[in-house]
Amino acid sequence: MSDTTPNVPDVPEPRSRAMIGLLAVVALEFLALVVVTVVLLIEVLVSPATSLASGIALVVLAAIAALWLGSMLVGLFRRRPWVRSGIIVWQVMQGALAIGAFQGVFRVPAVGWALLLPALIAITLVLSRSVTTALARRAD
């Protein structure tokens, strides 16, 4: 039995402004996390640490987080439906870090705002109708 359906490649719809904005926010967060990972690595190598094991563990965790966020960015660029949950989880964790930066002995409100504002923007964009539609699972 032959298939009479023409083989027309699926042309993706153009990205909405919300999707482009979300891509930009996640890309900036990814780049910032890569920079933090490199700075932490240089700091472990150059300056003496109180606990070398803790310094190495922090670098490894930052690198794993950067790889995870990078995979979220690639998945978002390719419009994979599974990225929504990962992006929301990342933004919630970033919001928790922001809250920690607002309080405590070593509070730095500027860092808190720098973490909180992109997280709120990304959550708003990832839950917007156009991004939800673009990332919806396609019925085959």
PDB file of C-alpha atoms in Angstrom:
ATOM      1  CA  MET A   1       0.000   0.000   0.000  1.00  0.00           C
ATOM      2  CA  SER A   2       1.530   3.297  -1.002  1.00  0.00           C
ATOM      3  CA  ASP A   3       1.388   6.528   0.914  1.00  0.00           C
ATOM      4  CA  THR A   4      -0.198   9.338  -1.083  1.00  0.00           C
ATOM      5  CA  THR A   5       0.768  12.046   1.359  1.00  0.00           C
ATOM      6  CA  PRO A   6       3.290  14.399  -0.248  1.00  0.00           C
ATOM      7  CA  ASN A   7       6.627  14.647   1.519  1.00  0.00           C
ATOM      8  CA  VAL A   8       6.581  18.304   2.359  1.00  0.00           C
ATOM      9  CA  PRO A   9       9.069  19.250   5.058  1.00  0.00           C
ATOM     10  CA  ASP A  10       7.523  20.771   8.146  1.00  0.00           C
ATOM     11  CA  VAL A  11       8.303  24.456   8.115  1.00  0.00           C
ATOM     12  CA  PRO A  12       8.238  25.737  11.680  1.00  0.00           C
ATOM     13  CA  GLU A  13       6.155  28.763  12.431  1.00  0.00           C
ATOM     14  CA  PRO A  14       8.094  31.969  13.025  1.00  0.00           C
ATOM     15  CA  ARG A  15       9.034  32.547  16.640  1.00  0.00           C
ATOM     16  CA  SER A  16       6.848  34.916  18.599  1.00  0.00           C
ATOM     17  CA  ARG A  17       8.268  37.883  20.472  1.00  0.00           C
ATOM     18  CA  ALA A  18       7.678  36.051  23.749  1.00  0.00           C
ATOM     19  CA  MET A  19       9.669  33.047  22.488  1.00  0.00           C
ATOM     20  CA  ILE A  20      12.520  35.284  21.315  1.00  0.00           C
ATOM     21  CA  GLY A  21      12.481  37.075  24.670  1.00  0.00           C
ATOM     22  CA  LEU A  22      12.556  33.763  26.544  1.00  0.00           C
ATOM     23  CA  LEU A  23      15.431  32.553  24.374  1.00  0.00           C
ATOM     24  CA  ALA A  24      17.314  35.765  25.160  1.00  0.00           C
ATOM     25  CA  VAL A  25      16.725  35.511  28.921  1.00  0.00           C
ATOM     26  CA  VAL A  26      17.743  31.844  29.106  1.00  0.00           C
ATOM     27  CA  ALA A  27      20.787  32.508  26.901  1.00  0.00           C
ATOM     28  CA  LEU A  28      21.917  35.360  29.161  1.00  0.00           C
ATOM     29  CA  GLU A  29      21.420  33.205  32.244  1.00  0.00           C
ATOM     30  CA  PHE A  30      23.429  30.426  30.599  1.00  0.00           C
ATOM     31  CA  LEU A  31      26.268  32.782  29.702  1.00  0.00           C
ATOM     32  CA  ALA A  32      26.282  34.220  33.230  1.00  0.00           C
ATOM     33  CA  LEU A  33      26.454  30.720  34.711  1.00  0.00           C
ATOM     34  CA  VAL A  34      29.330  29.786  32.402  1.00  0.00           C
ATOM     35  CA  VAL A  35      31.188  32.922  33.522  1.00  0.00           C
ATOM     36  CA  VAL A  36      30.527  32.076  37.190  1.00  0.00           C
ATOM     37  CA  THR A  37      31.805  28.523  36.613  1.00  0.00           C
ATOM     38  CA  VAL A  38      35.003  29.785  34.978  1.00  0.00           C
ATOM     39  CA  VAL A  39      35.567  32.341  37.750  1.00  0.00           C
ATOM     40  CA  LEU A  40      35.061  29.658  40.397  1.00  0.00           C
ATOM     41  CA  LEU A  41      37.496  27.362  38.602  1.00  0.00           C
ATOM     42  CA  ILE A  42      40.131  30.097  38.391  1.00  0.00           C
ATOM     43  CA  GLU A  43      39.578  30.950  42.040  1.00  0.00           C
ATOM     44  CA  VAL A  44      40.105  27.320  43.091  1.00  0.00           C
ATOM     45  CA  LEU A  45      43.290  27.100  41.033  1.00  0.00           C
ATOM     46  CA  VAL A  46      44.780  30.468  41.998  1.00  0.00           C
ATOM     47  CA  SER A  47      43.798  31.343  45.537  1.00  0.00           C
ATOM     48  CA  PRO A  48      44.260  29.031  48.483  1.00  0.00           C
ATOM     49  CA  ALA A  49      40.976  27.574  49.648  1.00  0.00           C
ATOM     50  CA  THR A  50      40.066  26.707  53.204  1.00  0.00           C
ATOM     51  CA  SER A  51      38.704  23.420  51.908  1.00  0.00           C
ATOM     52  CA  LEU A  52      39.951  22.323  48.497  1.00  0.00           C
ATOM     53  CA  ALA A  53      37.357  19.553  48.314  1.00  0.00           C
ATOM     54  CA  SER A  54      34.516  22.038  48.857  1.00  0.00           C
ATOM     55  CA  GLY A  55      35.941  24.375  46.209  1.00  0.00           C
ATOM     56  CA  ILE A  56      36.188  21.572  43.662  1.00  0.00           C
ATOM     57  CA  ALA A  57      32.684  20.368  44.521  1.00  0.00           C
ATOM     58  CA  LEU A  58      31.314  23.875  43.993  1.00  0.00           C
ATOM     59  CA  VAL A  59      33.005  24.110  40.581  1.00  0.00           C
ATOM     60  CA  VAL A  60      31.633  20.697  39.567  1.00  0.00           C
ATOM     61  CA  LEU A  61      28.106  21.623  40.679  1.00  0.00           C
ATOM     62  CA  ALA A  62      28.280  24.937  38.810  1.00  0.00           C
ATOM     63  CA  ALA A  63      29.494  23.119  35.686  1.00  0.00           C
ATOM     64  CA  ILE A  64      26.655  20.582  35.921  1.00  0.00           C
ATOM     65  CA  ALA A  65      24.150  23.420  36.328  1.00  0.00           C
ATOM     66  CA  ALA A  66      25.642  25.202  33.296  1.00  0.00           C
ATOM     67  CA  LEU A  67      25.369  22.035  31.202  1.00  0.00           C
ATOM     68  CA  TRP A  68      21.783  21.553  32.317  1.00  0.00           C
ATOM     69  CA  LEU A  69      20.836  25.138  31.512  1.00  0.00           C
ATOM     70  CA  GLY A  70      22.631  24.814  28.179  1.00  0.00           C
ATOM     71  CA  SER A  71      20.527  21.765  27.341  1.00  0.00           C
ATOM     72  CA  MET A  72      17.413  23.754  28.254  1.00  0.00           C
ATOM     73  CA  LEU A  73      18.540  26.502  25.874  1.00  0.00           C
ATOM     74  CA  VAL A  74      19.142  24.061  23.008  1.00  0.00           C
ATOM     75  CA  GLY A  75      15.809  22.349  23.653  1.00  0.00           C
ATOM     76  CA  LEU A  76      14.033  25.693  23.713  1.00  0.00           C
ATOM     77  CA  PHE A  77      15.686  26.694  20.450  1.00  0.00           C
ATOM     78  CA  ARG A  78      14.497  23.397  18.912  1.00  0.00           C
ATOM     79  CA  ARG A  79      11.018  23.879  20.420  1.00  0.00           C
ATOM     80  CA  ARG A  80      11.027  20.705  22.493  1.00  0.00           C
ATOM     81  CA  PRO A  81       8.034  20.431  24.830  1.00  0.00           C
ATOM     82  CA  TRP A  82      10.083  19.020  27.737  1.00  0.00           C
ATOM     83  CA  VAL A  83      11.971  22.288  28.292  1.00  0.00           C
ATOM     84  CA  ARG A  84       9.070  24.104  29.929  1.00  0.00           C
ATOM     85  CA  SER A  85       9.327  22.170  33.172  1.00  0.00           C
ATOM     86  CA  GLY A  86      13.124  22.432  33.279  1.00  0.00           C
ATOM     87  CA  ILE A  87      13.052  26.166  32.674  1.00  0.00           C
ATOM     88  CA  ILE A  88      10.434  26.663  35.394  1.00  0.00           C
ATOM     89  CA  VAL A  89      12.494  24.580  37.846  1.00  0.00           C
ATOM     90  CA  TRP A  90      15.599  26.639  37.053  1.00  0.00           C
ATOM     91  CA  GLN A  91      13.752  29.926  37.543  1.00  0.00           C
ATOM     92  CA  VAL A  92      12.327  28.768  40.896  1.00  0.00           C
ATOM     93  CA  MET A  93      15.828  27.794  42.072  1.00  0.00           C
ATOM     94  CA  GLN A  94      17.170  31.129  40.868  1.00  0.00           C
ATOM     95  CA  GLY A  95      14.358  32.888  42.757  1.00  0.00           C
ATOM     96  CA  ALA A  96      15.327  30.987  45.903  1.00  0.00           C
ATOM     97  CA  LEU A  97      18.919  32.176  45.495  1.00  0.00           C
ATOM     98  CA  ALA A  98      17.618  35.716  45.031  1.00  0.00           C
ATOM     99  CA  ILE A  99      15.634  35.516  48.264  1.00  0.00           C
ATOM    100  CA  GLY A 100      18.786  34.335  50.024  1.00  0.00           C
ATOM    101  CA  ALA A 101      20.670  37.314  48.595  1.00  0.00           C
ATOM    102  CA  PHE A 102      18.071  39.689  50.063  1.00  0.00           C
ATOM    103  CA  GLN A 103      18.451  38.434  53.619  1.00  0.00           C
ATOM    104  CA  GLY A 104      21.018  37.114  56.010  1.00  0.00           C
ATOM    105  CA  VAL A 105      24.377  38.366  57.234  1.00  0.00           C
ATOM    106  CA  PHE A 106      25.938  38.643  53.776  1.00  0.00           C
ATOM    107  CA  ARG A 107      22.967  40.226  52.014  1.00  0.00           C
ATOM    108  CA  VAL A 108      23.566  41.936  48.695  1.00  0.00           C
ATOM    109  CA  PRO A 109      20.271  43.311  47.357  1.00  0.00           C
ATOM    110  CA  ALA A 110      21.763  44.133  43.945  1.00  0.00           C
ATOM    111  CA  VAL A 111      22.593  40.460  43.403  1.00  0.00           C
ATOM    112  CA  GLY A 112      19.119  39.525  44.595  1.00  0.00           C
ATOM    113  CA  TRP A 113      17.489  41.802  42.040  1.00  0.00           C
ATOM    114  CA  ALA A 114      19.865  40.607  39.303  1.00  0.00           C
ATOM    115  CA  LEU A 115      18.709  37.055  40.006  1.00  0.00           C
ATOM    116  CA  LEU A 116      15.037  37.717  40.686  1.00  0.00           C
ATOM    117  CA  LEU A 117      14.073  39.930  37.746  1.00  0.00           C
ATOM    118  CA  PRO A 118      15.207  37.552  34.964  1.00  0.00           C
ATOM    119  CA  ALA A 119      13.582  34.646  36.816  1.00  0.00           C
ATOM    120  CA  LEU A 120      10.240  36.452  36.998  1.00  0.00           C
ATOM    121  CA  ILE A 121      10.473  37.504  33.352  1.00  0.00           C
ATOM    122  CA  ALA A 122      11.330  33.960  32.233  1.00  0.00           C
ATOM    123  CA  ILE A 123       8.493  32.387  34.237  1.00  0.00           C
ATOM    124  CA  THR A 124       6.055  34.907  32.777  1.00  0.00           C
ATOM    125  CA  LEU A 125       7.292  34.236  29.241  1.00  0.00           C
ATOM    126  CA  VAL A 126       7.422  30.440  29.514  1.00  0.00           C
ATOM    127  CA  LEU A 127       3.809  30.429  30.739  1.00  0.00           C
ATOM    128  CA  SER A 128       2.607  32.840  28.049  1.00  0.00           C
ATOM    129  CA  ARG A 129       0.128  31.562  25.492  1.00  0.00           C
ATOM    130  CA  SER A 130       2.418  31.939  22.469  1.00  0.00           C
ATOM    131  CA  VAL A 131       5.308  30.043  24.066  1.00  0.00           C
ATOM    132  CA  THR A 132       2.976  27.348  25.386  1.00  0.00           C
ATOM    133  CA  THR A 133       1.511  26.930  21.905  1.00  0.00           C
ATOM    134  CA  ALA A 134       4.947  26.832  20.277  1.00  0.00           C
ATOM    135  CA  LEU A 135       6.159  24.188  22.725  1.00  0.00           C
ATOM    136  CA  ALA A 136       2.996  22.076  22.636  1.00  0.00           C
ATOM    137  CA  ARG A 137       3.484  18.420  21.757  1.00  0.00           C
ATOM    138  CA  ARG A 138       2.599  17.889  18.114  1.00  0.00           C
ATOM    139  CA  ALA A 139       0.105  15.161  17.298  1.00  0.00           C
ATOM    140  CA  ASP A 140       1.528  12.861  14.627  1.00  0.00           C
TER     141      ASP A 140
END
